[in-house]
mmCIF file of C-alpha atoms in Angstrom:
data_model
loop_
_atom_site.group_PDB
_atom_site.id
_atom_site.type_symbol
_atom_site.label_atom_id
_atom_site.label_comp_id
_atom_site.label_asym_id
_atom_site.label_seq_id
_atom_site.Cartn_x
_atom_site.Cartn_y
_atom_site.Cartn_z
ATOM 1 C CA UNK A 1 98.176 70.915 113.959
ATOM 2 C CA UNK A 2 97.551 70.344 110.042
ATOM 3 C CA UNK A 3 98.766 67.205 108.613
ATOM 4 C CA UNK A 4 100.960 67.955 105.476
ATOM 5 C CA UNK A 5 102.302 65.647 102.804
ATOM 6 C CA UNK A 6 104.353 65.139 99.703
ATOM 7 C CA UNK A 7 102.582 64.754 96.408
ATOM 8 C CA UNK A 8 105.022 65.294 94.078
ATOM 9 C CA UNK A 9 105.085 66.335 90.094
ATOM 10 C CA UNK A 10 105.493 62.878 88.682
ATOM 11 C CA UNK A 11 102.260 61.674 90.455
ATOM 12 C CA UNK A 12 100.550 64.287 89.055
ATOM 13 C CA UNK A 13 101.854 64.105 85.258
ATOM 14 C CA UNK A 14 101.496 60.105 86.054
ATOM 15 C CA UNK A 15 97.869 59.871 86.609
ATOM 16 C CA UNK A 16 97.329 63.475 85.252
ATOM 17 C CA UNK A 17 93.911 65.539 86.869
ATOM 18 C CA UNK A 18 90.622 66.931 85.397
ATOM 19 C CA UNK A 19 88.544 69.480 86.259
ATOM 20 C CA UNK A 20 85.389 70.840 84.805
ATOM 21 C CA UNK A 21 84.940 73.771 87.281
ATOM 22 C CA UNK A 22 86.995 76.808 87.413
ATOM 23 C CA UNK A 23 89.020 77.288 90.378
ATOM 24 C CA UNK A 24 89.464 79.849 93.223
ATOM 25 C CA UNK A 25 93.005 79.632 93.865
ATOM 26 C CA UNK A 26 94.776 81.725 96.617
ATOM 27 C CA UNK A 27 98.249 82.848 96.478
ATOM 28 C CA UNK A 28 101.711 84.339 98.409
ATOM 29 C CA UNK A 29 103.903 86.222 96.252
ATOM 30 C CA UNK A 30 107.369 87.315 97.748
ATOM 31 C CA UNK A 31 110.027 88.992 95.311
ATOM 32 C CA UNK A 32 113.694 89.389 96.219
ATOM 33 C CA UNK A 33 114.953 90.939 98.604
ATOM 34 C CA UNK A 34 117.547 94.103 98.060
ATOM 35 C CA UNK A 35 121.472 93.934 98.174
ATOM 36 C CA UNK A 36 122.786 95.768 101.349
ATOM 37 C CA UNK A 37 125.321 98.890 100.630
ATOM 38 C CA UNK A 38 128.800 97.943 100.601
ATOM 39 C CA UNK A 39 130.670 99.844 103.519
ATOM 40 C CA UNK A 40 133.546 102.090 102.989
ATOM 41 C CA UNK A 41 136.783 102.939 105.169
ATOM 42 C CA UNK A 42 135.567 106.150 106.616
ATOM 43 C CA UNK A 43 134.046 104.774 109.689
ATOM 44 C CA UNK A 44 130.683 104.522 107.590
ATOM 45 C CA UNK A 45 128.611 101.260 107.340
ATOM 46 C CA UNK A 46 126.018 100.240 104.141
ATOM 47 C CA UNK A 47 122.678 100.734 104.764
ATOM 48 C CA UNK A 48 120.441 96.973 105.237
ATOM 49 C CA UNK A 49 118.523 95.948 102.266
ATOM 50 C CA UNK A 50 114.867 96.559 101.974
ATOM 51 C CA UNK A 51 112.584 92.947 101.983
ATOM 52 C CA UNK A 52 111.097 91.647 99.314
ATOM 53 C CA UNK A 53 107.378 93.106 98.461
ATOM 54 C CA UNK A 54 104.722 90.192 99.862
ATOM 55 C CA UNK A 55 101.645 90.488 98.155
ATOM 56 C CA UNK A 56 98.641 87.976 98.868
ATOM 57 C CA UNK A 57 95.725 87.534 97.016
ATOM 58 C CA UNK A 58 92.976 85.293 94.843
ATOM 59 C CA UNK A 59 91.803 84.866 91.735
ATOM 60 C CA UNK A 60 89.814 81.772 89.628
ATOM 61 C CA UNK A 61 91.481 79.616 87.294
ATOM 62 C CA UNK A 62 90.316 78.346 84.409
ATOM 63 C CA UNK A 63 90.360 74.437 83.484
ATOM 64 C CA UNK A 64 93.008 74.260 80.664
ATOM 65 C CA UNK A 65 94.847 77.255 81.142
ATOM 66 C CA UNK A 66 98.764 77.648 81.926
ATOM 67 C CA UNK A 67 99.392 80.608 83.930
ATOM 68 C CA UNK A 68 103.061 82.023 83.919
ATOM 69 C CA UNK A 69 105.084 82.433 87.466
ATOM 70 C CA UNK A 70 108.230 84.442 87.663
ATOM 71 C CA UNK A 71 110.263 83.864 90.836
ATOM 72 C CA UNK A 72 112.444 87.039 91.635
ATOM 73 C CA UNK A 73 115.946 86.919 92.091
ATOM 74 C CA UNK A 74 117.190 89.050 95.203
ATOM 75 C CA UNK A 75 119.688 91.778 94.205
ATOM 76 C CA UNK A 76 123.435 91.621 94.971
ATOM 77 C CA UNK A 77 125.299 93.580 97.741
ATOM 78 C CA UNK A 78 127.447 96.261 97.214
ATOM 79 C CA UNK A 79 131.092 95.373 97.198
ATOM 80 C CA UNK A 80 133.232 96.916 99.771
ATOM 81 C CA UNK A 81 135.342 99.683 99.096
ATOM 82 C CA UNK A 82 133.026 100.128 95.325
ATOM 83 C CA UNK A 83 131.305 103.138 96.468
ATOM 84 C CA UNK A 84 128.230 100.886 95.429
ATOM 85 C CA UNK A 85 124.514 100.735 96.933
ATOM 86 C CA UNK A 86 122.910 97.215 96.736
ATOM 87 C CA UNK A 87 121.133 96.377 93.677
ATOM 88 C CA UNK A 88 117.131 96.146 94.086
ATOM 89 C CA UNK A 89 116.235 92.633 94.081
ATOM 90 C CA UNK A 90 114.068 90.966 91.407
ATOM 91 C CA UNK A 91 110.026 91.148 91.118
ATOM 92 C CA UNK A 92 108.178 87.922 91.619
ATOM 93 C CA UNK A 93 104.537 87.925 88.885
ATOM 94 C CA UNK A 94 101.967 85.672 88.202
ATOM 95 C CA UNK A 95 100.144 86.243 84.972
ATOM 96 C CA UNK A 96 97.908 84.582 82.670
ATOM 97 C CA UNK A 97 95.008 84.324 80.065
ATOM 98 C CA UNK A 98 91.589 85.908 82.042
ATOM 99 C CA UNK A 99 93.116 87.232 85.341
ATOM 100 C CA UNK A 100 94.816 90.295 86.493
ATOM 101 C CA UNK A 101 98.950 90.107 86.317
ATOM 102 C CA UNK A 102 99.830 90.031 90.080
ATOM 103 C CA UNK A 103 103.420 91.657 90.543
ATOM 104 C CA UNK A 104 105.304 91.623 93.928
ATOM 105 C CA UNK A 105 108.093 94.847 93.475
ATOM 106 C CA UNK A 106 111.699 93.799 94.329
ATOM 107 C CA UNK A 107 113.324 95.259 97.573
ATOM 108 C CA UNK A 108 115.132 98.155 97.584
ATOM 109 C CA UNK A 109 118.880 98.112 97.765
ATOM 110 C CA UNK A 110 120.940 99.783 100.999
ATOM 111 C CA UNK A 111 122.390 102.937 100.287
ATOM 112 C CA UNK A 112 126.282 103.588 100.066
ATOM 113 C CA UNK A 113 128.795 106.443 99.968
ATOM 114 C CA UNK A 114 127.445 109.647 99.265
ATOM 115 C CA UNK A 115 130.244 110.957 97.967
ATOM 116 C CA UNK A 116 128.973 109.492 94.899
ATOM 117 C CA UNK A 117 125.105 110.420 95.408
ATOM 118 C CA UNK A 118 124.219 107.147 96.679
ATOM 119 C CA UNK A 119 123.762 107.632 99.899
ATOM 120 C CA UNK A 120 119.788 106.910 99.902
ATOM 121 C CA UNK A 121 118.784 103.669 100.138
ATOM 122 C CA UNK A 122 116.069 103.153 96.970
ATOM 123 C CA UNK A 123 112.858 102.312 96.427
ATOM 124 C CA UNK A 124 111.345 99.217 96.404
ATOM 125 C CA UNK A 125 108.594 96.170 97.756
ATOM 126 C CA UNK A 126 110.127 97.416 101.138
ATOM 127 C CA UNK A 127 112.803 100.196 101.008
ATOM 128 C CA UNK A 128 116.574 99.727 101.391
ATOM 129 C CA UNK A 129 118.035 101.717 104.286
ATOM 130 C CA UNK A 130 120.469 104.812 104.356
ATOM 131 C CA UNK A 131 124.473 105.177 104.194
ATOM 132 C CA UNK A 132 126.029 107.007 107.578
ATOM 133 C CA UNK A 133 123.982 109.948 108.441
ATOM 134 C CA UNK A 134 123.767 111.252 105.099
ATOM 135 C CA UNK A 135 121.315 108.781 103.813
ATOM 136 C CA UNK A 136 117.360 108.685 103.858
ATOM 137 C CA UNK A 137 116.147 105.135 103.869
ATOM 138 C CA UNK A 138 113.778 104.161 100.195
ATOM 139 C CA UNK A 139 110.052 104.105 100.183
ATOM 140 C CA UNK A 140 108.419 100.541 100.239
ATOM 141 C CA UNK A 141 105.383 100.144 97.801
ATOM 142 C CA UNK A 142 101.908 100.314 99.634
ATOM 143 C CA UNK A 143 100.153 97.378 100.679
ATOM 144 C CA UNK A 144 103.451 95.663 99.977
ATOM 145 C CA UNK A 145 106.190 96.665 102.676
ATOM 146 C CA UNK A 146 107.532 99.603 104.689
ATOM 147 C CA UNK A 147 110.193 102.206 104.418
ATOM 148 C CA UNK A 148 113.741 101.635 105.081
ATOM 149 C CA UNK A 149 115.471 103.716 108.065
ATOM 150 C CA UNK A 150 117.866 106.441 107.771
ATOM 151 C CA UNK A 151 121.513 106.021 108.231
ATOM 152 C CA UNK A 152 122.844 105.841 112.083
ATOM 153 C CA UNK A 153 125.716 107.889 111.700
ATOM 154 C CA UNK A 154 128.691 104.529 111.517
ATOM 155 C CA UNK A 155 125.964 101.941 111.131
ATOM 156 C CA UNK A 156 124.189 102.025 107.834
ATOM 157 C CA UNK A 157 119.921 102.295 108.302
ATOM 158 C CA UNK A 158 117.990 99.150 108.346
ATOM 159 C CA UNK A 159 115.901 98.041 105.783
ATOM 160 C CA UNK A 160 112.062 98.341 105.655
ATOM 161 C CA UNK A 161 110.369 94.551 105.838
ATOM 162 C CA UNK A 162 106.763 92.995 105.236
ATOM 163 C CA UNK A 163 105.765 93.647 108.993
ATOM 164 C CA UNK A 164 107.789 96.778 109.804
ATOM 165 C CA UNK A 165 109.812 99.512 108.944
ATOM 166 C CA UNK A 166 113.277 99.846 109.637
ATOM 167 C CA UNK A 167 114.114 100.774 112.900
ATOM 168 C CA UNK A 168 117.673 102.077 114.299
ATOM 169 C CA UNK A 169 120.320 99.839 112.052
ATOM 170 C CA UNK A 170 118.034 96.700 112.439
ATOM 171 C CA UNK A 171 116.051 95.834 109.422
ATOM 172 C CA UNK A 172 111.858 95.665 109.858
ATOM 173 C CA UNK A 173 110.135 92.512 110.946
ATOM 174 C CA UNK A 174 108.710 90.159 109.016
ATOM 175 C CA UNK A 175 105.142 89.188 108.110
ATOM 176 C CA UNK A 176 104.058 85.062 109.185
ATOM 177 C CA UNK A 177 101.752 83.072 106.591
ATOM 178 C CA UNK A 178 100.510 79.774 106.824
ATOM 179 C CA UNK A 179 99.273 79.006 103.065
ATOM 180 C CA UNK A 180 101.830 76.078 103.117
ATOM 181 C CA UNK A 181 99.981 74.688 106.494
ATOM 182 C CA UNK A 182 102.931 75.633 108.313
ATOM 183 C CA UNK A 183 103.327 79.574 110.106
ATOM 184 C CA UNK A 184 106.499 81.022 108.261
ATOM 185 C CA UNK A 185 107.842 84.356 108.202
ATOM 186 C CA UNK A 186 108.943 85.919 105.226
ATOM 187 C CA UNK A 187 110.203 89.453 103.918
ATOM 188 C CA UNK A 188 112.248 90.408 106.764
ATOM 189 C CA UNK A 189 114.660 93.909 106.517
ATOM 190 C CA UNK A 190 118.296 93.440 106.313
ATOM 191 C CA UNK A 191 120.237 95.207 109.681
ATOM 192 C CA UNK A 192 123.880 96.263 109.320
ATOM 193 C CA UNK A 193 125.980 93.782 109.366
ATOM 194 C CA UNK A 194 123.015 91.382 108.623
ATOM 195 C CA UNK A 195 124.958 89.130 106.097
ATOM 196 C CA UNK A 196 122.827 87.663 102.851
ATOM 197 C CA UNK A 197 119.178 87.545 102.805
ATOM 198 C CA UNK A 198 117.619 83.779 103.374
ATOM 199 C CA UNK A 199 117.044 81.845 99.995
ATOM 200 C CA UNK A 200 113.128 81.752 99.148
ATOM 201 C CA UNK A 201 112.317 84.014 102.187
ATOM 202 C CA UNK A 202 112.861 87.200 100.288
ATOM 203 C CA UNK A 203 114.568 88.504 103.038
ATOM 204 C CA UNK A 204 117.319 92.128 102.098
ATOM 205 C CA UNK A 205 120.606 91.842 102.639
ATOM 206 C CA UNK A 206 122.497 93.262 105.766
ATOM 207 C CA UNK A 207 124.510 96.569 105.279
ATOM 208 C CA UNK A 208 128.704 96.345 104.956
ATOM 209 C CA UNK A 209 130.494 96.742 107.796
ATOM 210 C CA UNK A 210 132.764 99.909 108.896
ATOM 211 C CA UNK A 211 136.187 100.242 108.961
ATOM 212 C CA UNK A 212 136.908 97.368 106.877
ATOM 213 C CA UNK A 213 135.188 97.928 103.839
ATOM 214 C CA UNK A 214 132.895 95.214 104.255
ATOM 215 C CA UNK A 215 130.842 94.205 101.680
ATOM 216 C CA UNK A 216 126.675 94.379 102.208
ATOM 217 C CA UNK A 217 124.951 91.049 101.705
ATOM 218 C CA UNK A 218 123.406 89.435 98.807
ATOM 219 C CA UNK A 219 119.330 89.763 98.888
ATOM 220 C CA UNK A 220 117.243 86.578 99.192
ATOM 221 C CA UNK A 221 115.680 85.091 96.696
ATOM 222 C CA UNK A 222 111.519 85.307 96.763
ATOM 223 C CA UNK A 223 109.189 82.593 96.144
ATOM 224 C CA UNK A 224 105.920 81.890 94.820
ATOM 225 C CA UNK A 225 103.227 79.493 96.553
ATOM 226 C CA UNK A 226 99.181 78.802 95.483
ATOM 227 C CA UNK A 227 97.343 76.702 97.021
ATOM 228 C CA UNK A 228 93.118 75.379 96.562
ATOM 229 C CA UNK A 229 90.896 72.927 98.622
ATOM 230 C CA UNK A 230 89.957 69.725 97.403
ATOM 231 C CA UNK A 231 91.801 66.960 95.626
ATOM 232 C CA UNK A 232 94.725 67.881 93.271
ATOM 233 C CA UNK A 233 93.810 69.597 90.018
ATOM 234 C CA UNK A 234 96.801 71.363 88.563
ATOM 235 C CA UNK A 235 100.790 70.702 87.806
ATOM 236 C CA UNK A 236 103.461 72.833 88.515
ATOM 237 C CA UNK A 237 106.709 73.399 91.430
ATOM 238 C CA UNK A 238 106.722 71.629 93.885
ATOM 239 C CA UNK A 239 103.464 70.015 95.276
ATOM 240 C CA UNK A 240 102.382 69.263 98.756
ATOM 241 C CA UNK A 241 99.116 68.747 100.895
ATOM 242 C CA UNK A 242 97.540 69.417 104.534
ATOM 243 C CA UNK A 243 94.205 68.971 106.077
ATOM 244 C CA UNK A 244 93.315 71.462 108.672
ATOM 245 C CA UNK A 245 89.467 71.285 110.034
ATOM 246 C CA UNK A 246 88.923 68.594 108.021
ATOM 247 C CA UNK A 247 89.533 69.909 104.675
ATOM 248 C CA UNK A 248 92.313 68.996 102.304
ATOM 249 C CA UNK A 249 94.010 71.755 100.992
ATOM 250 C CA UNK A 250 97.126 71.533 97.541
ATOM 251 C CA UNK A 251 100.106 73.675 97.594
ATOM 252 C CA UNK A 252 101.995 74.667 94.846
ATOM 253 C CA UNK A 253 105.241 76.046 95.544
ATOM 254 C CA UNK A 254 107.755 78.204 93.010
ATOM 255 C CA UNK A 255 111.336 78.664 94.065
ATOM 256 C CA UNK A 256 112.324 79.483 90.649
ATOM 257 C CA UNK A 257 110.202 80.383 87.411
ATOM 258 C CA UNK A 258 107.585 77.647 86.249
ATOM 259 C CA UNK A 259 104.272 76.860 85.286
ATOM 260 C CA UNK A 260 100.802 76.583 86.903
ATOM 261 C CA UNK A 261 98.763 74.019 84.874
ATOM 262 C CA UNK A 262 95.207 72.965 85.518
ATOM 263 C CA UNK A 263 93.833 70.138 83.876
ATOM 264 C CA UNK A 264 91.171 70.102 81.398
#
């Protein structure tokens, strides 16, 4: 069991931190999950929201440099009654001088009434899943997420997440990490009925009910977490710590837009 712990930005900017070295840095990059489709009157639900992309990666820093992180919004669900997919949610980027811009693709919304042409749920990090039986669920991106599900006939298709596609009306699994020190699961589809997506999980929102012209749920927001071995050499979000076989290892973590500063 790693032992974590609070740092905390004002001991950093107190005592501030050097480094001469670049710095291999590892990273989790969730963007926000899809809106679910809004369901109608007709005995036909919203399809579930498609997850957040989840991209994971490295790259080195370089002592000095400020690199830019963008924390994805998820999208909103469609209102009931609106005729209205979900919106896609927000993508979640890192970026900066000397490295390659690292973007995780916003979930796909749930589809809605295809009396309008909506009926598909879009395209996204993971797809959004399809209205009634009309509706195809979207494509996720590759290496990203998985496809939403088509629509059930009354319940809307689930969307695609991190560790699954959509299946049925219930959104796709998850995918666990443990760069914090802790396992979490993130990007999970929304199902019909699913309510709102989970706030820095990146989870899609659940599909609106039928009859009732319920309204699909709001996508979660993503998040943004780096983290390095050694002693603390950089500012930004929130900071914590945990030693696991011996070695320390600093997490940064983004729930909304910020900076990644290493000292010089």
């Amino acid at each position: 069991m790693p032992f974590i712990s609070k740092i905390g930005n004002d001991t950093a900017h107190a005592y501030g931190f050097t480094t001469s070295a670049p710095l291999v840095i590892s990273y989790l990059l969730i963007a926000g999950g899809g809106g679910g489709g809004g369901g109608t009157n007709a005995q036909a639900g919203g399809g579930g929201g498609g997850a957040g992309g989840l991209l994971t990666g490295s790259f080195t820093a370089i002592p000095g440099t400020v690199y830019s992180v963008t924390v994805g919004l998820g999208g909103a669900g469609g209102a009931g009654a609106s005729l209205s997919n979900g919106s896609n949610g927000n993508n979640s980027v890192i970026s900066g001088s000397g490295i390659s811009t690292s973007t995780a693709i916003g979930g796909g919304g749930g589809g809605c009434n295809s009396n309008n042409g909506y009926a598909n749920g879009s395209y996204g990090g993971s797809g959004g899943g399809g209205y009634n039986s009309a509706g195809n669920g979207g494509a996720g991106t590759a290496g990203q997420g998985n496809n939403g599900a088509n629509g059930q006939g009354e319940p809307g298709g689930g969307g695609g997440g991190a560790g699954s596609a959509g299946s049925g009306s219930s959104g796709g699994s998850g995918s666990s990490n443990s760069i914090t020190g802790s396992a979490i699961t993130y990007a999970a589809g929304g199902s019909y009925q699913g309510g709102n997506g989970t706030a820095s999980l990146g989870n899609g929102g659940g599909g609106g009910t039928s009859p009732g012209s319920g309204s699909g749920g709001n996508g979660g927001s993503g998040v943004a977490i780096v983290s390095y071995t050694g002693s603390q050499k950089a500012t930004g979000g929130t900071v914590t710590s945990y030693i696991s076989s011996g070695v320390q290892y600093i997490v940064h973590t983004f729930s909304t837009n910020g900076t990644l500063k290493l000292g010089s």
